[in-house]
Coordinates of C-alpha atoms and ligand atoms in Angstrom, one line a residue:
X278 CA -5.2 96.2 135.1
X279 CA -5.8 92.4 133.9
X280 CA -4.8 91.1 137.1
X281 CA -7.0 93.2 139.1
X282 CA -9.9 92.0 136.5
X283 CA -9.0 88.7 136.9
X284 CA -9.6 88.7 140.5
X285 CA -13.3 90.0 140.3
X286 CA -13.8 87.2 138.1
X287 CA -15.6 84.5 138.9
X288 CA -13.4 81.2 138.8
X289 CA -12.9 78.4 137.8
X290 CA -14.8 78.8 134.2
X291 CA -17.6 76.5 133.6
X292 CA -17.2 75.2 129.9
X293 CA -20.0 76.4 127.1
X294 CA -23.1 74.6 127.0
X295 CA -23.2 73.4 130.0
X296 CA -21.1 70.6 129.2
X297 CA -18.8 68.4 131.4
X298 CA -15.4 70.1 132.2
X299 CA -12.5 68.3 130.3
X300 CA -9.1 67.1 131.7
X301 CA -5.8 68.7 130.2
X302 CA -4.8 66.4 127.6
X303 CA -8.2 65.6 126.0
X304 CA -9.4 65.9 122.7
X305 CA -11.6 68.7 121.8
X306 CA -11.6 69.2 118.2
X307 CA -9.9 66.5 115.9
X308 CA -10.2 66.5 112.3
X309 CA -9.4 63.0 110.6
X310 CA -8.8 63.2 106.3
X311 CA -9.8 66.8 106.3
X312 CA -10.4 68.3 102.5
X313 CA -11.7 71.1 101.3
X314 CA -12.6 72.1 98.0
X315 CA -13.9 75.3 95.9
X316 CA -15.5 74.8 92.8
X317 CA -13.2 75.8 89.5
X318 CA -14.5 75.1 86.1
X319 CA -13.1 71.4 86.4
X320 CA -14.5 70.6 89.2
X321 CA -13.7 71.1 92.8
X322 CA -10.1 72.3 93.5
X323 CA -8.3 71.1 96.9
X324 CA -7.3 74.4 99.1
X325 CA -7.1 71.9 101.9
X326 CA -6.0 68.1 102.2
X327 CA -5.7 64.9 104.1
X328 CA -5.5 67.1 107.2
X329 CA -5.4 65.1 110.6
X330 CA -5.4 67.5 113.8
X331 CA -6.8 67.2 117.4
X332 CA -6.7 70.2 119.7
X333 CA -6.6 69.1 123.3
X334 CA -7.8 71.2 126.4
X335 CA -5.0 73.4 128.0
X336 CA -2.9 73.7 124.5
X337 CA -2.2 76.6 122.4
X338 CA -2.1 75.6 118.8
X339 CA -0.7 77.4 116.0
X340 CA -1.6 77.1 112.6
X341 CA 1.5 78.8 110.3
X342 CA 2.0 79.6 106.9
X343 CA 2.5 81.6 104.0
X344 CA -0.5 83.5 102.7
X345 CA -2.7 80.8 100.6
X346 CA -1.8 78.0 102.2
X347 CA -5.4 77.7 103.7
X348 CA -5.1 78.5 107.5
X349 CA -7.9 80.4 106.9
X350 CA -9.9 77.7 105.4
X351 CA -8.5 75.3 108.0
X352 CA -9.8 77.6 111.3
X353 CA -13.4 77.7 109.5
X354 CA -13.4 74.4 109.0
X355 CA -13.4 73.9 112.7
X356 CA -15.3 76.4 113.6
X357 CA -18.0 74.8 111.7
X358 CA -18.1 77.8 109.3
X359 CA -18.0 76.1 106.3
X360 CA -17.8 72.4 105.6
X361 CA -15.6 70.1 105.2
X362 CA -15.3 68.5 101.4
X363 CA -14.6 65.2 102.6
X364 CA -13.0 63.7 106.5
X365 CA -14.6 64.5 109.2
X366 CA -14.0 67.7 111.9
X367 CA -15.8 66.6 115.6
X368 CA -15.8 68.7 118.7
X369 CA -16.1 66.4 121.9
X370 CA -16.1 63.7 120.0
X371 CA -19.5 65.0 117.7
X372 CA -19.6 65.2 114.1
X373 CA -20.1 69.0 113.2
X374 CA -23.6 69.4 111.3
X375 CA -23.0 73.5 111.4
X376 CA -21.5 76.1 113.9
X377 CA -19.4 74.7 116.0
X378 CA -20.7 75.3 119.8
X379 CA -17.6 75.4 121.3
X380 CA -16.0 77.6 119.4
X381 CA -15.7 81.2 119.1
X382 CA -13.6 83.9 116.5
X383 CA -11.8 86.9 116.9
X384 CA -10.8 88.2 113.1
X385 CA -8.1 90.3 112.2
X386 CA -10.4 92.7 111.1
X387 CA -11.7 92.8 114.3
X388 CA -15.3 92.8 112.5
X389 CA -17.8 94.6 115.5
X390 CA -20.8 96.7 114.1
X391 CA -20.3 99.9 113.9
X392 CA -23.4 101.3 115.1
X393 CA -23.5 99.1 118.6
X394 CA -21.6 100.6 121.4
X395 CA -19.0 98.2 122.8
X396 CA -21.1 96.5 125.6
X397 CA -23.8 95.8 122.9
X398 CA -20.8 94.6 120.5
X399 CA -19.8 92.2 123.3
X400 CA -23.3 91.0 124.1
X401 CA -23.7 90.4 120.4
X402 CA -22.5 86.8 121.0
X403 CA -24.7 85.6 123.9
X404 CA -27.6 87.1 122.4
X405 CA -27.1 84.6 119.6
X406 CA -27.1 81.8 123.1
X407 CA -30.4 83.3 124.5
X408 CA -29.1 84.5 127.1
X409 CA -31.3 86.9 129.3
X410 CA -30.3 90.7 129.2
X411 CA -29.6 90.6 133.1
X412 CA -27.2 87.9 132.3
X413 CA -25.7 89.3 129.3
X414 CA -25.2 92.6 131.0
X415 CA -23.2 91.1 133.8
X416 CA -21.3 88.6 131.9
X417 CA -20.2 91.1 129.3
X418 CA -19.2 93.3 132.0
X419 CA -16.7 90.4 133.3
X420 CA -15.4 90.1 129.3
X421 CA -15.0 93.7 129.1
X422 CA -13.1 94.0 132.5
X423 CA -10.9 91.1 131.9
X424 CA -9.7 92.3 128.5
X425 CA -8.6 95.6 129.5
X426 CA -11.6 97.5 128.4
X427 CA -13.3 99.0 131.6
X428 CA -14.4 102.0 131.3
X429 CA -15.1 102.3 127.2
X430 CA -18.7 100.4 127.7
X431 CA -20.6 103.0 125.9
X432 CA -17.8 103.8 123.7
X433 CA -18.8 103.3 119.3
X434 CA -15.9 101.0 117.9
X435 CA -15.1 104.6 115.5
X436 CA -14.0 106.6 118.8
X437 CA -11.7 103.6 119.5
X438 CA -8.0 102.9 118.6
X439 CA -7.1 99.5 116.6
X440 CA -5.9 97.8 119.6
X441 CA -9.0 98.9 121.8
X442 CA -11.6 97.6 118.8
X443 CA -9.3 94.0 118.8
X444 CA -10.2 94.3 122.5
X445 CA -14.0 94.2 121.7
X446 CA -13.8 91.3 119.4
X447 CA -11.5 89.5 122.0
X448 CA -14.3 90.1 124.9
X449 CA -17.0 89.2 122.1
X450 CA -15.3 86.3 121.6
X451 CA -14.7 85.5 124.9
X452 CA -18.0 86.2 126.8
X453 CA -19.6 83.2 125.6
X454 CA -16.8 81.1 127.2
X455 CA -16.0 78.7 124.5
X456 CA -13.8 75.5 124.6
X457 CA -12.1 76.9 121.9
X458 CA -11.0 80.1 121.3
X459 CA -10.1 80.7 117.6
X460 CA -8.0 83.5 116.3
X461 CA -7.3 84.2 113.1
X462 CA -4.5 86.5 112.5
X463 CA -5.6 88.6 115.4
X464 CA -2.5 90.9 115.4
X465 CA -1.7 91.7 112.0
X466 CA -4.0 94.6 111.7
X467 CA -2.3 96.5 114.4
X468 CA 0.8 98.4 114.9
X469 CA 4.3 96.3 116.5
X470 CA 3.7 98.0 120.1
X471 CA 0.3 97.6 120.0
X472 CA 0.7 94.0 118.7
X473 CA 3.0 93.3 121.0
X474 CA 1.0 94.2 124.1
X475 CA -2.3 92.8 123.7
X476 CA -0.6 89.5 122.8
X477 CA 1.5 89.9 126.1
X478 CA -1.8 90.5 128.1
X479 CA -3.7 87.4 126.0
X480 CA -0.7 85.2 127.5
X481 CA -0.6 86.6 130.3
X482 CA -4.1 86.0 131.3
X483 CA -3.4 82.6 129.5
X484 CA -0.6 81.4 132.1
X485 CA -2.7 83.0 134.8
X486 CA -4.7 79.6 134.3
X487 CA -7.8 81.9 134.8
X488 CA -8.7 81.9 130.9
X489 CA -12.3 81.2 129.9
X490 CA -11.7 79.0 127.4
X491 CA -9.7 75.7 127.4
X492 CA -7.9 75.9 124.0
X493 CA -6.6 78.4 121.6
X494 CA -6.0 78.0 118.3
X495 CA -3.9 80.6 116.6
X496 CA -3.7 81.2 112.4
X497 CA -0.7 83.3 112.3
X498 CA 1.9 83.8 109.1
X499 CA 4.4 85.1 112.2
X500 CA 7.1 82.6 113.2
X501 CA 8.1 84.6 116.3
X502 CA 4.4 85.0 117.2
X503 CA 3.6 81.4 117.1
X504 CA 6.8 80.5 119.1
X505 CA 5.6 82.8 122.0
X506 CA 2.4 81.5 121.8
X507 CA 2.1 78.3 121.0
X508 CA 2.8 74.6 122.8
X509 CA 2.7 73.4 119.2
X510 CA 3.1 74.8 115.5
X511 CA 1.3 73.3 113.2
X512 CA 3.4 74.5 109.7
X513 CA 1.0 74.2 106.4
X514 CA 2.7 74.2 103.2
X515 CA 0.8 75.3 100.1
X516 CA 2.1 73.4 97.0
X517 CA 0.1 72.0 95.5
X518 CA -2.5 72.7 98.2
X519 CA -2.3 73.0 102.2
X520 CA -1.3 70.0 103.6
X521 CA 0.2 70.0 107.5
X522 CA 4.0 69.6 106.3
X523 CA 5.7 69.7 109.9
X524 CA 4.4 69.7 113.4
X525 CA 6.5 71.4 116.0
X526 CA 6.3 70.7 120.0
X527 CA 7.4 74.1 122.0
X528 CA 8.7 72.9 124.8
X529 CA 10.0 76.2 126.4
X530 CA 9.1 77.6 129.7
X531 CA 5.7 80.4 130.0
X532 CA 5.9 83.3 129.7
X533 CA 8.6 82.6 126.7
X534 CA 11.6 84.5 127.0
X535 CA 12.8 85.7 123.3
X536 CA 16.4 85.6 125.0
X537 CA 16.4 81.5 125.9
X538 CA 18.8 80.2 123.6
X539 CA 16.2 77.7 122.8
X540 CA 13.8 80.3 121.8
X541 CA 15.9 81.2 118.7
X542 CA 17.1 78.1 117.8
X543 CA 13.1 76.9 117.3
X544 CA 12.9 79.8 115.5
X545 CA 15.3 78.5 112.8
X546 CA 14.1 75.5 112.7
X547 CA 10.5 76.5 111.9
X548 CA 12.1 79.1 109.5
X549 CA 13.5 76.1 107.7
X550 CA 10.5 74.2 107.7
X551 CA 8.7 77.1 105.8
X552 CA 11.4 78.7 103.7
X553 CA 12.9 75.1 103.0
X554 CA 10.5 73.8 99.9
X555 CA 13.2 71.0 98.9
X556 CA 10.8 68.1 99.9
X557 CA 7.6 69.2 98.3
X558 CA 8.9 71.3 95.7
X559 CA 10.9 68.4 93.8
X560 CA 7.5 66.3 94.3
X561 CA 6.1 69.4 92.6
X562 CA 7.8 70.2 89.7
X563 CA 9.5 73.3 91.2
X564 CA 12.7 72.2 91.2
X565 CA 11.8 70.2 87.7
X566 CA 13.5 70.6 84.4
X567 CA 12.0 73.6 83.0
X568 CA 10.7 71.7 80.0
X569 CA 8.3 70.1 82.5
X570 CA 6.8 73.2 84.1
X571 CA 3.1 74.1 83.4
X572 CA 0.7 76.6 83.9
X573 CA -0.8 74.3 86.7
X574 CA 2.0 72.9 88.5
X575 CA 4.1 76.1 88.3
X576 CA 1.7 79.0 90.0
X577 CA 3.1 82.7 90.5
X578 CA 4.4 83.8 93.3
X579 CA 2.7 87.3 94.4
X580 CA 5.8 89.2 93.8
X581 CA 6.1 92.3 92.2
X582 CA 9.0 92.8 89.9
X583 CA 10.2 95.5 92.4
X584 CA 9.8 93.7 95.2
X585 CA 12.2 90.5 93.9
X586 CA 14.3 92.7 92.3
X587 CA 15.1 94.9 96.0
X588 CA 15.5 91.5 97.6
X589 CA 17.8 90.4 95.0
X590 CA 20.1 93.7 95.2
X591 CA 20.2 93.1 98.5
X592 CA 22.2 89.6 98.3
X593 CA 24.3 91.2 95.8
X594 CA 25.1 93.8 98.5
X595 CA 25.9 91.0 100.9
X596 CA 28.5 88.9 98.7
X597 CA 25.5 86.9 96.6
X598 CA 24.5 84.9 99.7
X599 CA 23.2 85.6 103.0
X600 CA 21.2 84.1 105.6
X601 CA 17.3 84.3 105.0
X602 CA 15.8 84.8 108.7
X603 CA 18.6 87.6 109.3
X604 CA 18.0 89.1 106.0
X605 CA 14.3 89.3 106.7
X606 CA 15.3 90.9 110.8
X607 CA 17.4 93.3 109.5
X608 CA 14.6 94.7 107.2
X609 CA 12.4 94.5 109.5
X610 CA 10.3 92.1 107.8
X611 CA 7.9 89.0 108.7
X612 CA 8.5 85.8 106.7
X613 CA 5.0 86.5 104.7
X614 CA 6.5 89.5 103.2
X615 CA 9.5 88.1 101.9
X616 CA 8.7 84.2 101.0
X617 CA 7.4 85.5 98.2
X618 CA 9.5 87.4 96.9
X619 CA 12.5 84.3 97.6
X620 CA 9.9 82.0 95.4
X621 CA 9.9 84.8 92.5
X622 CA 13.8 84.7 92.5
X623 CA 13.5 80.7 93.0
X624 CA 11.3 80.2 89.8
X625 CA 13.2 82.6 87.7
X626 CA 16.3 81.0 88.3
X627 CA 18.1 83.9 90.0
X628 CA 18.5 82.4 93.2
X629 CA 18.3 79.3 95.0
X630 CA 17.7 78.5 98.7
X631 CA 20.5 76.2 99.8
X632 CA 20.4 75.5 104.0
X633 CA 19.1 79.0 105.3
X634 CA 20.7 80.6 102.9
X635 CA 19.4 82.7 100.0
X636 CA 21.8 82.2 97.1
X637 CA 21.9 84.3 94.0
X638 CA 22.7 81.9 90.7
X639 CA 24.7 83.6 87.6
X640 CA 21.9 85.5 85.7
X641 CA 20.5 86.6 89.2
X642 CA 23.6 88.4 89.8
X643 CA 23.9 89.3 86.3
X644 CA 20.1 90.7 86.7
X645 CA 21.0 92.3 89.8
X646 CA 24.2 94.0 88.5
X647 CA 22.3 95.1 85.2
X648 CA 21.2 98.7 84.4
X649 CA 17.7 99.2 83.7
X650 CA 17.6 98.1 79.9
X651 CA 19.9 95.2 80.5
X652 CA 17.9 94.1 83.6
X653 CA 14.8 94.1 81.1
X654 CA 16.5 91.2 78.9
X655 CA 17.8 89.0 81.4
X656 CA 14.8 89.0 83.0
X657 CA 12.5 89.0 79.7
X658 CA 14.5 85.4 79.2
X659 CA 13.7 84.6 82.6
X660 CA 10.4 85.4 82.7
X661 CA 9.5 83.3 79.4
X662 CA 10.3 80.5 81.2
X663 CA 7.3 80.9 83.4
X664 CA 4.2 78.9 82.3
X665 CA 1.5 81.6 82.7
X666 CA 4.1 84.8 81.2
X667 CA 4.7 82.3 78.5
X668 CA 1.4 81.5 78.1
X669 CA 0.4 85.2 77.4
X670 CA 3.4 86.5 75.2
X671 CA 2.8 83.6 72.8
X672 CA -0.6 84.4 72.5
X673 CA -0.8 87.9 72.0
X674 CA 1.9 87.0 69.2
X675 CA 0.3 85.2 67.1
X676 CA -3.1 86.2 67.3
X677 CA -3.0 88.1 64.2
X678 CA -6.3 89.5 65.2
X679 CA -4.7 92.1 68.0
X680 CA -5.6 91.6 71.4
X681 CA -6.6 88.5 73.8
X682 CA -9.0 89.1 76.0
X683 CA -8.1 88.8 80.1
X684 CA -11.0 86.4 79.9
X685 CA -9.9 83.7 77.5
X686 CA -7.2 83.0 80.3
X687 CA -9.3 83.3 82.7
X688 CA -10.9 80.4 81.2
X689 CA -7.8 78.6 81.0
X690 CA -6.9 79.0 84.7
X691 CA -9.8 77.7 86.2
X692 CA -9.3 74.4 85.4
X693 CA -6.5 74.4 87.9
X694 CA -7.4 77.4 89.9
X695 CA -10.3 79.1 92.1
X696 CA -11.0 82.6 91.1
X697 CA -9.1 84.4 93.8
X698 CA -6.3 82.8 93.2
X699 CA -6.7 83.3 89.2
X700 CA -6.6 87.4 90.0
X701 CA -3.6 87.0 91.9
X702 CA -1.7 84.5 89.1
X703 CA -3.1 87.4 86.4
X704 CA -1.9 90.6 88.5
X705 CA 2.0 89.1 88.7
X706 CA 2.0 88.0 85.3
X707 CA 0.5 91.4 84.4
X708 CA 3.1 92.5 86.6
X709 CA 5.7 90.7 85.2
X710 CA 5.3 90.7 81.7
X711 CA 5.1 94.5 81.4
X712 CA 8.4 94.8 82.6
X713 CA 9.9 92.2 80.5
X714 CA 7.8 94.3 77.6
X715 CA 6.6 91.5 76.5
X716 CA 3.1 92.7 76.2
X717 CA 0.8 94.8 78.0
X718 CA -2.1 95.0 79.5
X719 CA -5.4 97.6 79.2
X720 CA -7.5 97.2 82.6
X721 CA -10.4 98.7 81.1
X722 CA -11.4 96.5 77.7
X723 CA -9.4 93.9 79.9
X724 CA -7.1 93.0 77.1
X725 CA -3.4 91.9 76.5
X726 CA -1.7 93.2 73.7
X727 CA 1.7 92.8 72.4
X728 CA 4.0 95.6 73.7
X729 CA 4.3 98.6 71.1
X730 CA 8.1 98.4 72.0
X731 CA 8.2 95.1 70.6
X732 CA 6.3 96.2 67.6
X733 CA 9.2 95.7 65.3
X734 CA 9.6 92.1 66.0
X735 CA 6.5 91.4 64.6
X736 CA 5.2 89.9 61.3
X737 CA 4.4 92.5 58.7
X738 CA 0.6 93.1 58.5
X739 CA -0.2 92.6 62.4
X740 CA -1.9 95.9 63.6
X741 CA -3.3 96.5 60.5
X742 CA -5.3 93.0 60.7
Ligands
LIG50 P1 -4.5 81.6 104.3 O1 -5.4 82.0 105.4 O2 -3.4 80.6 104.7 O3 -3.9 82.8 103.6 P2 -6.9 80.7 102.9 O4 -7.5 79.7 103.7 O5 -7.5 82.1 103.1 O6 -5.3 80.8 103.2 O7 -7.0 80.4 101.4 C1 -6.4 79.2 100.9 C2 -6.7 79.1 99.4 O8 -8.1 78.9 99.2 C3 -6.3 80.4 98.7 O9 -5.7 80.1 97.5 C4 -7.7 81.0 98.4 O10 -7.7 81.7 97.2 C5 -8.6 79.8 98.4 N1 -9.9 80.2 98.9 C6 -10.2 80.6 100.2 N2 -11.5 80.8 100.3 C7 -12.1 80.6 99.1 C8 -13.4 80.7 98.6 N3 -14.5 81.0 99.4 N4 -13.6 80.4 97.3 C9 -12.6 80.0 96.5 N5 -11.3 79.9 96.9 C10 -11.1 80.2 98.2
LIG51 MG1 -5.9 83.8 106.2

């Protein structure tokens, strides 16, 4: 069906705007000392810094990394959908003063309106151009036809399945023939099959060398994904804030064959590269003396206690050690789901990365051995070594005047954190410090209070204050 599309198109593809066509090999977008801030209550807090990226015409480039670690932030920034704090993002060589011109998205939430059929989803983006209707009719009869979509014109996004609708924003995307496509996480939203085959088409029409765009540039927190995509993986590491930490070249044959020996092998090594926190995590205080950790330079993981506990079992069931990427196959799991969790067990102390290797320590295999109650104390300990759990269980202790408002740590977070990340560091340590017991927490007055099991521990006088 795409081939027989791709032969009704028109080729080859002029590039947006009218602009000169661009040789293989040259610079399109480049970004030189890229940072980007949000405010906190400090002042401006780095999600992004000292990035320096080009994408060149006839490369696929894939951003990768764990959730947080700004990819997001980084595909906006040069898309020319927000701006850059400070360094510079150009496209052909032009500062960006707003929307870059030779971009275009597709979102993982595929993001069409719901009341426009698919043809006027699809136009959507030319109209934007001023393109004529005669024009926009025909062109987004081409997009519509190339991605597999003939035939669903009139069809409402709500009558179409998940892959269909990521069609739509692909042809959306697509119709205006941009230098650039940009994709952020374009698969995750779907099912593995369905995933699976619209990324095999995407490539396919890719290779065919009859793509309308000259670049694409891929956010993805899928190794395997990025690896059949890519020509290069760009790996962004989050701590203290996204920074490109390694830069792979894929030098294997298109369309990429998950059997090549080479295919796994790069695999491992970009598992390493994201599982393997060793270089920035001893700049970072990770791997510092516990007496040196702080609510700032030791954030929470977003692990649930059940979720690092299963993980943890799991080593135990494999002899205390086993290899992280396998691990993560055999449950059928991508990296994103299960980093976290290996950083939960990491700051606890109940297991340690060591090669590829996830190894449990002492108390994690004490903790993972442990009924219930027992499981509650290890980890209790554990957990108090964590800035934030700390943090909380001290101060609902010795307020004698009962409970601490949600908000007063709130307040303390933001001088290191923006406020999406602040939910997320309150949520695990609400998490957390429930199952320790070592206080609790009331969503509605938003208040942390000491944990009635642990009422006997506490100075005479307390609730009655
Ligand atoms: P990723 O796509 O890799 O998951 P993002 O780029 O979405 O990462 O986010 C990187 C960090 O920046 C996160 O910690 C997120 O909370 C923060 N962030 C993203 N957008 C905003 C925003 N508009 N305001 C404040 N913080 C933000
Ligand atoms: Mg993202």
């Amino acid at each position: 069906m795409v081939l027989d599309a791709l032969r009704r198109l028109r080729t080859p593809r002029t590039p947006a705007a009218g602009l000169p066509p661009v040789a293989d090999g040259e610079v399109l977008l480049e970004t030189v000392g890229l940072t980007k801030s949000y405010a906190g209550a400090d002042g401006e807090l780095p999600v992004l810094s000292g990035i320096d990226l080009r994408i060149r015409a006839g490369e696929v480039v894939a951003l990768l990394g764990k959730s947080g670690s700004g990819k997001s932030t980084l595909l906006r920034c040069l898309a020319g959908l927000v701006p850059a704090s400070s360094g510079s993002v150009t496209y052909r060589g032009a500062p960006l003063t707003g929307a870059n011109p030779g971009t275009a998205m597709v979102f993982q939430t595929f993001a069409l309106l719901p009341w426009l059929t698919v043809q006027q989803n699809v136009e959507l983006g030319l109209e934007a151009k001023g393109v004529g209707a005669a024009e926009r009719a025909a062109s987004a009869r081409q997009a519509i036809d190339l991605i597999g979509l003939d035939g669903f014109e009139s069809a409402y996004p709500k009558e179409l399945s998940g892959g269909m609708r990521q069609r739509v924003g692909f042809a959306r995307a697509l119709v205006v023939e941009p230098d650039v496509l940009m994709m952020d996480e374009p698969f995750s939203a779907l099912d593995v099959l369905t995933a699976e085959n619209l990324r095999g088409e995407l490539m396919e029409l890719w290779e065919s060398g009859q793509f309308p765009t000259r670049a694409i540039v891929v956010v993805t927190h899928n190794i395997e994904e990025a690896v059949l995509m890519a020509d290069r993986i760009v790996v962004l590491g989050s701590r203290p804030y996204g920074m490109i930490r390694e830069v792979f070249d894929v030098d294997l044959a298109r369309p990429r064959d998950r059997t090549h020996p080479g295919f796994e092998a790069l695999i491992d090594q970009v598992y390493r590269a994201m599982t393997g926190r060793q270089k920035e995590a001893r700049a970072q205080g990770r791997a510092t003396a516990v007496d040196k950790r702080t609510v700032a330079n030791t954030p929470l993981p977003t692990a649930s206690v059940d979720g690092f506990s299963g993980l943890a079992e799991m080593v135990l069931h494999r002899g205390g050690r086993c290899d992280l990427a396998d691990l993560a196959d055999d449950l059928g799991l991508e990296v994103d789901d299960i980093l976290p969790q290996v950083d939960a067990l990491d700051l606890l102390g109940f297991a340690a990365v060591s090669d590829d290797d996830l190894v449990l320590t002492e108390t994690g295999t004490t903790y993972a051995q442990a009924d219930v109650q027992q499981s509650k104390t290890v980890f209790a300990r554990a957990a108090l070594q964590v800035p934030l759990v700390k943090l909380i269980a001290t101060s609902v202790r010795t307020r004698s005047e009962g409970p601490v408002r949600a908000g007063f740590f709130r307040d303390l977070l933001a001088h290191h954190y923006t406020s999406e990340q602040i939910d997320r560091q309150l949520e695990t340590a609400t998490d957390w410090g429930r199952y320790a017991e070592l206080y609790s927490y009331d969503a509605d007055p938003q208040e942390y209070r000491a944990d009635e099991g642990e009422e006997h521990e506490e100075p005479p006088g307390r609730a009655g204050a």
